[in-house]
Amino acid sequence: NTLHLLHKRKTIKMKKIILSLLLLTTLNLFAQENYWTSYNFNVDVEDEEIVAKLTNDYFSSPNSKAEGVTVFLFENHFKDISNNASHTIAFTGTLDAMGKQYSQGDDLSWDLFLSKLNRYTKSHSSAAGRSLISFGVPGNYPVQNLYILKVKNGRKFAAAWENYNTISNPEDRRVTFGQFNLGRSTNGETHYVLSEVNSFKDAFGMKKFRDRISSAKNTAWNKFIEEFDGNAEMVKTKTRTVVGKW
């Protein structure tokens, strides 16, 4: 049918596009991605179950979030000493949906939820940004690796990253390149890569990742590495697990 033919033509066009045109493609993709906010905090081990229940009770209730907004509760499993918050609550959605989430006016149920949560948590930090380019099918991936970067030229890096992932992104993960807008630390982070996978085995499986870089993909991979060197540096990494999603 017509929709199938249009989709097929678009896919073929994307596969044939050359690197010099990827910046234009990236500009089109920016408008299709989501915005996010995150709130990091610490919870004592004995209170983790209480915090998870409070969060589930609140966000499972009607009118707890704007239409089109998804809420996550993460447990930050592996992280360095300067990034030591134990948990994160994150909101994500389109610009319009997030705008509605943050313009709902006075909400006594929200204030009550925060009051209860504050009994068992200690605030650490918060941030906001947006995803720019994503590959892979959205799903309920329970494990996420987050690579936090300091990038000098974001558009050049995005073009090389997109070019490589267009060719080589595995089918069993979702990977996103995005940027920090608010809440940056003194480390100067500007962008991130988020890899969502199905298990810790996949999160640890660097050999599996390397095996997928076949000789046919080496050119795109080398282009990406060339763009990484001198343009980007790794600030920190962490692995987090999804405790709840609403």
CSV table of C-alpha atoms in Angstrom, one decimal:
chain,number,residue,atom,x,y,z
A,1,ASN,CA,0.0,0.0,0.0
A,2,THR,CA,1.0,3.7,-0.2
A,3,LEU,CA,2.1,3.9,3.4
A,4,HIS,CA,4.3,0.9,3.0
A,5,LEU,CA,5.9,2.2,-0.2
A,6,LEU,CA,6.6,5.6,1.4
A,7,HIS,CA,8.2,3.9,4.4
A,8,LYS,CA,10.3,1.7,2.2
A,9,ARG,CA,11.5,4.7,0.1
A,10,LYS,CA,12.4,6.7,3.2
A,11,THR,CA,14.4,3.8,4.6
A,12,ILE,CA,16.4,3.4,1.4
A,13,LYS,CA,17.0,7.1,1.2
A,14,MET,CA,18.3,7.1,4.8
A,15,LYS,CA,20.7,4.2,4.1
A,16,LYS,CA,22.2,6.0,1.1
A,17,ILE,CA,22.6,9.5,2.5
A,18,ILE,CA,26.2,10.7,2.8
A,19,LEU,CA,27.9,12.3,5.8
A,20,SER,CA,27.8,15.8,4.4
A,21,LEU,CA,23.9,15.7,4.5
A,22,LEU,CA,23.6,14.2,7.9
A,23,LEU,CA,23.5,17.6,9.6
A,24,LEU,CA,20.3,18.4,7.8
A,25,THR,CA,18.9,15.0,8.8
A,26,THR,CA,19.8,15.7,12.4
A,27,LEU,CA,18.0,19.0,12.4
A,28,ASN,CA,14.8,17.2,11.3
A,29,LEU,CA,15.3,14.6,14.0
A,30,PHE,CA,15.7,17.2,16.8
A,31,ALA,CA,12.0,18.2,16.6
A,32,GLN,CA,10.8,14.6,17.0
A,33,GLU,CA,12.6,13.8,20.2
A,34,ASN,CA,11.6,14.2,23.9
A,35,TYR,CA,12.4,16.6,26.7
A,36,TRP,CA,13.3,15.3,30.2
A,37,THR,CA,13.8,16.4,33.8
A,38,SER,CA,15.5,14.4,36.5
A,39,TYR,CA,15.6,14.6,40.3
A,40,ASN,CA,18.4,12.7,42.0
A,41,PHE,CA,18.2,11.8,45.7
A,42,ASN,CA,19.6,9.3,48.3
A,43,VAL,CA,17.6,6.7,50.1
A,44,ASP,CA,18.8,4.5,52.9
A,45,VAL,CA,18.6,0.8,52.0
A,46,GLU,CA,15.9,0.1,54.7
A,47,ASP,CA,13.7,2.8,53.2
A,48,GLU,CA,13.9,1.8,49.5
A,49,GLU,CA,10.7,-0.2,49.5
A,50,ILE,CA,8.8,2.6,51.2
A,51,VAL,CA,10.0,5.1,48.6
A,52,ALA,CA,9.1,2.8,45.7
A,53,LYS,CA,5.6,2.2,47.2
A,54,LEU,CA,5.0,5.9,47.7
A,55,THR,CA,6.1,6.7,44.2
A,56,ASN,CA,3.9,3.9,42.7
A,57,ASP,CA,0.9,4.9,44.7
A,58,TYR,CA,1.1,8.5,43.6
A,59,PHE,CA,1.9,8.1,39.9
A,60,SER,CA,-0.7,5.3,39.6
A,61,SER,CA,-3.4,7.6,40.7
A,62,PRO,CA,-5.5,9.7,38.2
A,63,ASN,CA,-4.3,13.2,37.2
A,64,SER,CA,-0.8,12.6,38.7
A,65,LYS,CA,0.8,13.5,35.4
A,66,ALA,CA,0.0,15.3,32.2
A,67,GLU,CA,-1.1,13.3,29.2
A,68,GLY,CA,1.9,12.3,27.2
A,69,VAL,CA,4.4,12.4,30.1
A,70,THR,CA,6.1,9.2,31.3
A,71,VAL,CA,7.6,8.9,34.8
A,72,PHE,CA,10.5,6.7,35.8
A,73,LEU,CA,12.0,5.7,39.1
A,74,PHE,CA,15.6,4.5,38.7
A,75,GLU,CA,18.0,2.9,41.1
A,76,ASN,CA,21.5,4.0,40.3
A,77,HIS,CA,23.5,0.8,40.5
A,78,PHE,CA,27.0,1.7,39.3
A,79,LYS,CA,28.3,5.3,39.7
A,80,ASP,CA,31.4,7.1,40.8
A,81,ILE,CA,31.8,8.9,44.2
A,82,SER,CA,30.9,12.3,42.7
A,83,ASN,CA,27.7,11.0,41.1
A,84,ASN,CA,26.5,9.1,44.2
A,85,ALA,CA,22.8,9.6,44.3
A,86,SER,CA,21.1,6.3,44.9
A,87,HIS,CA,17.9,7.0,43.0
A,88,THR,CA,16.4,9.2,40.3
A,89,ILE,CA,12.8,10.2,39.4
A,90,ALA,CA,12.7,11.3,35.8
A,91,PHE,CA,9.9,12.9,33.7
A,92,THR,CA,10.0,12.7,29.9
A,93,GLY,CA,7.7,13.7,27.1
A,94,THR,CA,7.2,16.1,24.2
A,95,LEU,CA,7.7,19.8,24.7
A,96,ASP,CA,4.0,20.4,24.9
A,97,ALA,CA,3.4,17.6,27.4
A,98,MET,CA,6.2,18.6,29.6
A,99,GLY,CA,5.0,22.2,29.5
A,100,LYS,CA,1.6,21.0,30.8
A,101,GLN,CA,3.3,18.9,33.5
A,102,TYR,CA,5.0,22.0,34.9
A,103,SER,CA,2.0,24.4,34.6
A,104,GLN,CA,-0.7,22.5,36.5
A,105,GLY,CA,-0.9,25.1,39.3
A,106,ASP,CA,-1.5,24.2,42.9
A,107,ASP,CA,-1.8,20.5,43.6
A,108,LEU,CA,-2.3,19.4,47.2
A,109,SER,CA,-1.8,15.7,46.3
A,110,TRP,CA,1.6,16.5,44.8
A,111,ASP,CA,2.6,18.5,47.9
A,112,LEU,CA,1.5,15.7,50.1
A,113,PHE,CA,3.5,13.2,48.0
A,114,LEU,CA,6.6,15.3,48.3
A,115,SER,CA,6.1,15.7,52.0
A,116,LYS,CA,5.9,12.0,52.5
A,117,LEU,CA,8.9,11.4,50.2
A,118,ASN,CA,11.1,13.9,52.0
A,119,ARG,CA,10.8,11.9,55.2
A,120,TYR,CA,12.8,9.1,53.6
A,121,THR,CA,15.0,10.9,51.1
A,122,LYS,CA,17.8,13.4,50.9
A,123,SER,CA,18.0,15.6,47.8
A,124,HIS,CA,21.2,15.4,45.7
A,125,SER,CA,20.8,17.2,42.4
A,126,SER,CA,18.5,17.9,39.4
A,127,ALA,CA,18.9,18.4,35.7
A,128,ALA,CA,17.0,19.0,32.5
A,129,GLY,CA,17.6,18.4,28.8
A,130,ARG,CA,16.4,16.7,25.7
A,131,SER,CA,17.1,13.7,23.5
A,132,LEU,CA,18.3,14.5,20.0
A,133,ILE,CA,18.6,11.3,18.0
A,134,SER,CA,17.4,7.8,18.9
A,135,PHE,CA,17.8,4.3,17.3
A,136,GLY,CA,16.0,1.2,18.2
A,137,VAL,CA,12.4,0.4,19.2
A,138,PRO,CA,11.1,2.1,22.4
A,139,GLY,CA,10.3,-0.5,25.0
A,140,ASN,CA,10.6,-1.5,28.7
A,141,TYR,CA,14.3,-2.0,28.9
A,142,PRO,CA,15.2,-2.7,32.6
A,143,VAL,CA,18.9,-1.7,32.5
A,144,GLN,CA,20.4,1.5,31.2
A,145,ASN,CA,24.0,2.6,30.7
A,146,LEU,CA,24.5,6.3,30.7
A,147,TYR,CA,27.6,7.9,29.2
A,148,ILE,CA,28.0,11.6,30.1
A,149,LEU,CA,30.1,13.6,27.7
A,150,LYS,CA,31.8,17.0,27.3
A,151,VAL,CA,31.5,17.8,23.6
A,152,LYS,CA,33.0,20.9,21.9
A,153,ASN,CA,31.0,20.7,18.6
A,154,GLY,CA,27.8,18.9,19.2
A,155,ARG,CA,26.5,19.0,15.6
A,156,LYS,CA,29.6,17.4,14.2
A,157,PHE,CA,29.6,14.8,16.9
A,158,ALA,CA,25.9,14.1,16.4
A,159,ALA,CA,26.4,13.7,12.6
A,160,ALA,CA,29.2,11.1,13.1
A,161,TRP,CA,27.3,9.3,15.8
A,162,GLU,CA,24.2,9.1,13.7
A,163,ASN,CA,26.1,7.9,10.7
A,164,TYR,CA,27.6,5.0,12.6
A,165,ASN,CA,24.4,4.0,14.4
A,166,THR,CA,22.4,4.1,11.2
A,167,ILE,CA,24.6,1.3,10.0
A,168,SER,CA,25.3,-0.7,13.1
A,169,ASN,CA,22.8,-0.2,15.9
A,170,PRO,CA,21.8,-3.7,17.3
A,171,GLU,CA,18.2,-4.7,17.2
A,172,ASP,CA,18.0,-5.6,20.9
A,173,ARG,CA,18.7,-2.2,22.4
A,174,ARG,CA,17.6,1.4,22.2
A,175,VAL,CA,20.3,4.1,22.1
A,176,THR,CA,19.9,7.8,22.4
A,177,PHE,CA,22.2,10.8,22.0
A,178,GLY,CA,21.0,13.9,23.8
A,179,GLN,CA,22.1,17.1,25.5
A,180,PHE,CA,22.0,18.7,29.0
A,181,ASN,CA,20.3,22.1,29.1
A,182,LEU,CA,20.0,22.8,32.9
A,183,GLY,CA,21.7,21.5,36.0
A,184,ARG,CA,25.2,20.9,34.6
A,185,SER,CA,27.9,20.3,37.1
A,186,THR,CA,31.3,21.8,37.4
A,187,ASN,CA,32.6,18.9,35.2
A,188,GLY,CA,31.2,20.7,32.2
A,189,GLU,CA,29.1,17.9,30.8
A,190,THR,CA,27.1,18.9,27.6
A,191,HIS,CA,25.8,15.7,26.1
A,192,TYR,CA,25.1,12.1,26.8
A,193,VAL,CA,24.6,8.7,25.2
A,194,LEU,CA,21.9,6.5,26.8
A,195,SER,CA,22.0,2.8,26.0
A,196,GLU,CA,18.9,0.8,27.1
A,197,VAL,CA,19.2,-3.0,27.2
A,198,ASN,CA,17.4,-6.1,28.5
A,199,SER,CA,19.8,-7.3,31.1
A,200,PHE,CA,23.0,-6.8,33.0
A,201,LYS,CA,24.6,-9.4,30.7
A,202,ASP,CA,23.9,-7.1,27.7
A,203,ALA,CA,25.1,-4.1,29.6
A,204,PHE,CA,28.4,-5.9,30.3
A,205,GLY,CA,28.6,-7.4,26.9
A,206,MET,CA,31.3,-5.3,25.2
A,207,LYS,CA,32.6,-8.3,23.3
A,208,LYS,CA,29.1,-8.7,21.8
A,209,PHE,CA,29.2,-5.1,20.8
A,210,ARG,CA,32.7,-5.4,19.3
A,211,ASP,CA,31.7,-8.5,17.3
A,212,ARG,CA,29.0,-6.4,15.6
A,213,ILE,CA,31.6,-3.9,14.3
A,214,SER,CA,32.2,-5.9,11.1
A,215,SER,CA,34.6,-4.9,8.3
A,216,ALA,CA,31.7,-3.5,6.4
A,217,LYS,CA,31.0,-1.0,9.2
A,218,ASN,CA,34.6,-0.1,10.0
A,219,THR,CA,34.5,3.1,7.9
A,220,ALA,CA,31.6,4.5,9.8
A,221,TRP,CA,33.1,3.4,13.1
A,222,ASN,CA,36.5,5.0,12.3
A,223,LYS,CA,34.7,8.2,11.2
A,224,PHE,CA,33.0,8.3,14.6
A,225,ILE,CA,36.2,7.6,16.5
A,226,GLU,CA,37.9,10.4,14.6
A,227,GLU,CA,35.2,12.8,15.5
A,228,PHE,CA,35.3,11.7,19.1
A,229,ASP,CA,39.0,12.3,19.4
A,230,GLY,CA,39.7,16.0,20.0
A,231,ASN,CA,36.0,16.9,20.1
A,232,ALA,CA,34.6,14.9,23.0
A,233,GLU,CA,35.7,13.5,26.3
A,234,MET,CA,34.0,11.1,28.8
A,235,VAL,CA,33.0,12.9,32.0
A,236,LYS,CA,31.5,9.9,33.8
A,237,THR,CA,29.4,6.8,33.4
A,238,LYS,CA,26.7,5.1,35.4
A,239,THR,CA,24.4,2.1,35.1
A,240,ARG,CA,20.8,2.4,36.4
A,241,THR,CA,17.9,0.0,36.7
A,242,VAL,CA,14.2,0.8,36.3
A,243,VAL,CA,12.3,0.3,39.5
A,244,GLY,CA,9.0,1.7,38.2
A,245,LYS,CA,7.5,3.2,35.1
A,246,TRP,CA,4.2,5.1,34.9
